[in-house]
Short mmCIF file of C-alpha atoms and ligand atoms in Angstrom, two decimals:
data_model
loop_
_atom_site.label_atom_id
_atom_site.label_comp_id
_atom_site.label_asym_id
_atom_site.label_seq_id
_atom_site.Cartn_x
_atom_site.Cartn_y
_atom_site.Cartn_z
CA UNK A 7 0.00 0.00 0.00
CA UNK A 8 1.11 3.55 -0.71
CA UNK A 9 2.26 5.60 2.25
CA UNK A 10 2.84 9.29 2.61
CA UNK A 11 6.46 9.72 3.61
CA UNK A 12 8.76 12.68 4.02
CA UNK A 13 7.85 16.24 4.90
CA UNK A 14 4.46 17.62 3.95
CA UNK A 15 4.60 19.70 0.75
CA UNK A 16 4.11 23.05 2.48
CA UNK A 17 5.98 22.36 5.71
CA UNK A 18 8.11 25.34 6.69
CA UNK A 19 6.13 27.60 4.35
CA UNK A 20 4.27 30.67 5.54
CA UNK A 21 0.88 31.25 3.96
CA UNK A 22 -1.37 34.30 4.23
CA UNK A 23 -5.03 33.86 3.27
CA UNK A 24 -7.73 36.52 3.33
CA UNK A 25 -11.37 35.47 3.59
CA UNK A 26 -14.83 36.93 3.90
CA UNK A 27 -16.33 40.29 3.14
CA UNK A 28 -15.24 43.62 4.56
CA UNK A 29 -17.63 45.72 6.62
CA UNK A 30 -17.79 49.43 5.87
CA UNK A 31 -19.50 51.39 8.64
CA UNK A 32 -22.11 54.04 7.98
CA UNK A 33 -22.97 54.68 11.64
CA UNK A 34 -22.84 52.65 14.89
CA UNK A 35 -25.67 50.35 13.78
CA UNK A 36 -25.41 50.27 9.99
CA UNK A 37 -22.86 49.12 7.46
CA UNK A 38 -22.21 48.06 3.88
CA UNK A 39 -20.95 44.57 3.14
CA UNK A 40 -21.38 41.80 0.53
CA UNK A 41 -22.51 38.18 0.23
CA UNK A 42 -19.09 36.58 0.79
CA UNK A 43 -19.25 33.74 3.35
CA UNK A 44 -15.50 33.23 3.66
CA UNK A 45 -15.90 29.51 2.90
CA UNK A 46 -13.49 29.49 -0.05
CA UNK A 47 -10.81 31.25 2.01
CA UNK A 48 -11.40 28.93 4.97
CA UNK A 49 -11.01 25.89 2.69
CA UNK A 50 -7.76 27.29 1.26
CA UNK A 51 -6.42 27.95 4.76
CA UNK A 52 -7.37 24.44 5.97
CA UNK A 53 -5.81 22.78 2.93
CA UNK A 54 -2.56 24.73 3.45
CA UNK A 55 -2.55 23.89 7.17
CA UNK A 56 -2.98 20.18 6.40
CA UNK A 57 -0.10 20.40 3.91
CA UNK A 58 2.10 21.58 6.76
CA UNK A 59 2.10 25.36 6.26
CA UNK A 60 2.05 27.97 9.00
CA UNK A 61 -1.13 29.78 8.06
CA UNK A 62 -2.31 33.30 8.90
CA UNK A 63 -5.94 33.93 8.05
CA UNK A 64 -7.09 37.55 7.82
CA UNK A 65 -10.88 37.45 8.11
CA UNK A 66 -13.53 40.01 7.45
CA UNK A 67 -17.20 39.16 8.06
CA UNK A 68 -17.67 35.41 7.60
CA UNK A 69 -20.30 32.72 8.20
CA UNK A 70 -19.53 29.57 10.14
CA UNK A 71 -16.57 28.35 12.14
CA UNK A 72 -13.13 29.62 11.28
CA UNK A 73 -10.55 26.82 10.97
CA UNK A 74 -8.47 25.61 13.91
CA UNK A 75 -4.72 25.50 13.83
CA UNK A 76 -4.22 28.77 11.98
CA UNK A 77 -3.45 32.30 13.18
CA UNK A 78 -6.65 34.32 12.89
CA UNK A 79 -6.57 38.08 12.46
CA UNK A 80 -10.04 39.62 12.50
CA UNK A 81 -10.69 42.84 10.66
CA UNK A 82 -13.75 44.83 9.71
CA UNK A 83 -13.02 47.39 7.02
CA UNK A 84 -11.00 47.19 3.83
CA UNK A 85 -8.54 49.67 5.32
CA UNK A 86 -8.00 47.43 8.34
CA UNK A 87 -7.52 44.45 6.04
CA UNK A 88 -5.03 46.48 4.01
CA UNK A 89 -2.98 47.28 7.14
CA UNK A 90 -3.04 43.67 8.39
CA UNK A 91 -2.09 42.22 5.01
CA UNK A 92 0.61 44.71 4.05
CA UNK A 93 2.29 44.30 7.45
CA UNK A 94 2.73 40.56 6.97
CA UNK A 95 3.17 40.13 3.19
CA UNK A 96 6.99 40.54 3.30
CA UNK A 97 7.26 37.48 5.59
CA UNK A 98 5.12 35.21 3.45
CA UNK A 99 5.87 32.47 0.93
CA UNK A 100 2.30 32.42 -0.43
CA UNK A 101 -0.50 34.97 -0.36
CA UNK A 102 -4.05 34.02 -1.37
CA UNK A 103 -6.55 36.88 -1.61
CA UNK A 104 -9.93 35.20 -1.44
CA UNK A 105 -11.59 38.04 0.50
CA UNK A 106 -14.36 40.09 -1.06
CA UNK A 107 -13.07 43.56 -0.33
CA UNK A 108 -15.64 46.35 -0.58
CA UNK A 109 -14.64 48.63 -3.44
CA UNK A 110 -16.12 51.68 -1.69
CA UNK A 111 -16.77 52.88 1.84
CA UNK A 112 -18.98 55.69 3.13
CA UNK A 113 -17.09 58.97 2.91
CA UNK A 114 -18.20 59.86 6.45
CA UNK A 115 -18.69 57.48 9.33
CA UNK A 116 -21.28 59.01 11.65
CA UNK A 117 -20.46 58.90 15.37
CA UNK A 118 -24.16 58.66 16.24
CA UNK A 119 -27.03 56.72 14.76
CA UNK A 120 -28.33 58.68 11.83
CA UNK A 121 -31.81 60.12 12.20
CA UNK A 122 -34.28 59.95 9.36
CA UNK A 123 -34.87 63.36 7.89
CA UNK A 124 -35.91 63.97 4.29
CA UNK A 125 -37.73 61.52 1.97
CA UNK A 126 -34.56 60.68 0.10
CA UNK A 127 -30.92 60.89 1.11
CA UNK A 128 -27.65 60.25 -0.69
CA UNK A 129 -24.81 58.22 0.77
CA UNK A 130 -21.45 59.40 -0.52
CA UNK A 131 -18.92 56.63 -1.12
CA UNK A 132 -15.18 56.78 -1.73
CA UNK A 133 -12.84 54.13 -3.16
CA UNK A 134 -11.08 51.76 -0.82
CA UNK A 135 -7.40 50.89 -1.31
CA UNK A 136 -6.92 47.87 -3.58
CA UNK A 137 -4.95 45.42 -1.45
CA UNK A 138 -4.06 42.97 -4.22
CA UNK A 139 -2.90 45.88 -6.39
CA UNK A 140 -0.70 47.13 -3.54
CA UNK A 141 0.83 43.66 -3.15
CA UNK A 142 1.47 43.49 -6.90
CA UNK A 143 3.08 46.94 -6.96
CA UNK A 144 5.23 46.07 -3.93
CA UNK A 145 6.27 42.74 -5.44
CA UNK A 146 7.25 44.36 -8.73
CA UNK A 147 10.11 46.21 -7.00
CA UNK A 148 11.37 43.28 -4.91
CA UNK A 149 14.31 41.07 -5.90
CA UNK A 150 13.14 37.74 -7.37
CA UNK A 151 14.26 35.71 -4.40
CA UNK A 152 12.06 36.05 -1.38
CA UNK A 153 8.99 37.22 -3.23
CA UNK A 154 5.80 35.51 -2.14
CA UNK A 155 3.75 33.61 -4.72
CA UNK A 156 0.46 35.50 -5.05
CA UNK A 157 -2.94 34.11 -5.97
CA UNK A 158 -5.78 36.55 -6.58
CA UNK A 159 -9.46 35.98 -7.14
CA UNK A 160 -11.85 37.51 -9.61
CA UNK A 161 -15.58 37.57 -9.05
CA UNK A 162 -17.35 38.12 -12.35
CA UNK A 163 -20.82 37.79 -13.78
CA UNK A 164 -19.88 38.20 -17.47
CA UNK A 165 -16.84 38.06 -19.81
CA UNK A 166 -15.07 36.11 -17.07
CA UNK A 167 -11.85 35.33 -18.98
CA UNK A 168 -11.37 38.86 -20.26
CA UNK A 169 -11.84 40.47 -16.85
CA UNK A 170 -9.78 37.83 -15.04
CA UNK A 171 -6.79 38.22 -17.38
CA UNK A 172 -7.08 41.97 -17.11
CA UNK A 173 -6.96 41.74 -13.28
CA UNK A 174 -4.05 39.27 -13.37
CA UNK A 175 -1.99 41.67 -15.48
CA UNK A 176 -2.96 44.83 -13.66
CA UNK A 177 -2.45 43.39 -10.17
CA UNK A 178 0.64 41.39 -11.23
CA UNK A 179 -0.33 38.12 -9.56
CA UNK A 180 0.98 34.65 -10.39
CA UNK A 181 -2.42 33.01 -10.68
CA UNK A 182 -5.94 34.34 -10.71
CA UNK A 183 -8.93 32.23 -9.77
CA UNK A 184 -12.01 33.40 -11.61
CA UNK A 185 -15.46 32.47 -10.51
CA UNK A 186 -18.67 33.31 -12.22
CA UNK A 187 -20.69 34.39 -9.21
CA UNK A 188 -23.91 34.37 -11.26
CA UNK A 189 -23.64 30.61 -11.91
CA UNK A 190 -25.45 28.24 -9.49
CA UNK A 191 -23.07 26.05 -7.47
CA UNK A 192 -20.39 28.73 -7.58
CA UNK A 193 -19.37 31.87 -5.78
CA UNK A 194 -20.75 33.51 -2.65
CA UNK A 195 -22.20 31.42 0.17
CA UNK A 196 -22.23 28.08 -1.68
CA UNK A 197 -20.57 24.84 -0.50
CA UNK A 198 -19.16 24.17 -3.96
CA UNK A 199 -17.37 26.28 -6.50
CA UNK A 200 -16.69 26.27 -10.24
CA UNK A 201 -13.57 28.20 -11.19
CA UNK A 202 -11.16 28.87 -14.02
CA UNK A 203 -7.54 29.44 -13.10
CA UNK A 204 -5.41 31.76 -15.24
CA UNK A 205 -1.70 32.48 -15.27
CA UNK A 206 0.34 35.01 -17.25
CA UNK A 207 0.20 32.65 -20.28
CA UNK A 208 -3.59 32.31 -20.13
CA UNK A 209 -5.87 29.48 -19.02
CA UNK A 210 -4.16 27.04 -16.65
CA UNK A 211 -7.08 24.85 -15.62
CA UNK A 212 -10.85 24.76 -15.55
CA UNK A 213 -12.00 23.24 -12.27
CA UNK A 214 -15.52 21.79 -12.57
CA UNK A 215 -18.09 22.00 -9.77
CA UNK A 216 -16.72 20.45 -6.60
CA UNK A 217 -16.63 21.16 -2.85
CA UNK A 218 -14.63 24.27 -1.97
CA UNK A 219 -12.11 22.11 -0.08
CA UNK A 220 -11.45 20.07 -3.24
CA UNK A 221 -11.02 23.28 -5.25
CA UNK A 222 -8.56 24.44 -2.58
CA UNK A 223 -6.51 21.21 -2.89
CA UNK A 224 -6.32 21.68 -6.66
CA UNK A 225 -5.19 25.30 -6.23
CA UNK A 226 -2.40 24.23 -3.86
CA UNK A 227 -1.30 21.55 -6.34
CA UNK A 228 -1.00 24.23 -9.02
CA UNK A 229 0.73 26.73 -6.73
CA UNK A 230 3.25 24.17 -5.44
CA UNK A 231 4.22 23.15 -8.97
CA UNK A 232 4.66 26.75 -10.04
CA UNK A 233 6.53 27.80 -6.91
CA UNK A 234 9.04 24.99 -7.45
CA UNK A 235 9.44 25.96 -11.09
CA UNK A 236 10.10 29.59 -10.20
CA UNK A 237 12.62 28.60 -7.53
CA UNK A 238 14.42 26.00 -9.70
N1 CTP B 18 -9.21 43.17 -4.07
C1 CTP B 18 -8.43 43.79 -3.11
N2 CTP B 18 -8.75 45.04 -2.69
C2 CTP B 18 -9.82 45.71 -3.18
C3 CTP B 18 -10.63 45.08 -4.18
C4 CTP B 18 -10.29 43.81 -4.60
O1 CTP B 18 -7.45 43.19 -2.65
N3 CTP B 18 -10.10 46.93 -2.76
C5 CTP B 18 -8.81 41.83 -4.52
C6 CTP B 18 -9.80 40.75 -4.17
O2 CTP B 18 -9.49 40.19 -2.89
C7 CTP B 18 -9.59 39.73 -5.28
C8 CTP B 18 -9.20 40.62 -6.47
O3 CTP B 18 -8.74 41.85 -5.92
O4 CTP B 18 -8.51 38.87 -5.01
C9 CTP B 18 -10.27 40.88 -7.46
O5 CTP B 18 -11.41 41.42 -6.81
P1 CTP B 18 -12.64 41.84 -7.72
O6 CTP B 18 -13.69 42.48 -6.88
O7 CTP B 18 -13.04 40.66 -8.58
O8 CTP B 18 -11.96 42.91 -8.70
P2 CTP B 18 -11.81 44.48 -8.66
O9 CTP B 18 -10.38 44.76 -9.01
O10 CTP B 18 -12.33 45.06 -7.40
O11 CTP B 18 -12.66 44.95 -9.89
P3 CTP B 18 -14.28 45.02 -10.08
O12 CTP B 18 -14.93 44.78 -8.73
O13 CTP B 18 -14.52 46.39 -10.62
O14 CTP B 18 -14.60 43.92 -11.08
CA1 CA B 19 -14.41 44.60 -6.52
#
């Protein structure tokens, strides 16, 4: 019978995973968020942990139990996630950005619960920092050795390949995992996912519908192969 011998594939490796949606406060009782459950990020963190990695999981708002055996850093807003991620990226071997970061936040956060006044009001929103873009820009000026391998995500509802490749190039990641969040059995809140993985040369693999943990295992297989190639 076959036996698993030797060190686990990711033993001694440091992995940073982000998961869940960010929460952007309007006032003490109201906020803006999105449908992300954090399940894909949790599955990626668990798979890395079981492959022997030391895993840090930066979580926004999530549903369900966070994994055991990983370092959990809880954040609310995109700006908090930015600070947590950018502080630890230089120490990482792999970074996986599965979080659904709010693109905008309210321009003003009210100190007190807002009172209803007129019949219609306008909420002014401003852009949040793009964390994956900041990682890509930072990585572009680092020497080749010691750079973490970076996996981004792309949530799309149309022209998935075009948008995913555009994000991969703009944010300078090694792989981008595109999911069509309009498809059933994929995306936010579901137990399964259906993704296409792209690298700088284009499509790497189409992963059919399967549990998020199985998708995570496949992603680590791809990342491990590529990391070894880059380091060879
Ligand atoms: N991302 C990020 N910081 C942001 C927005 C997105 O780090 N402020 C990351 C996500 O974690 C994901 C990737 O960028 O890994 C793509 O996110 P997505 O929302 O699909 O793309 P955007 O660049 O925000 O573009 P758009 O929403 O306009 O499609
Ligand atoms: Ca976005």
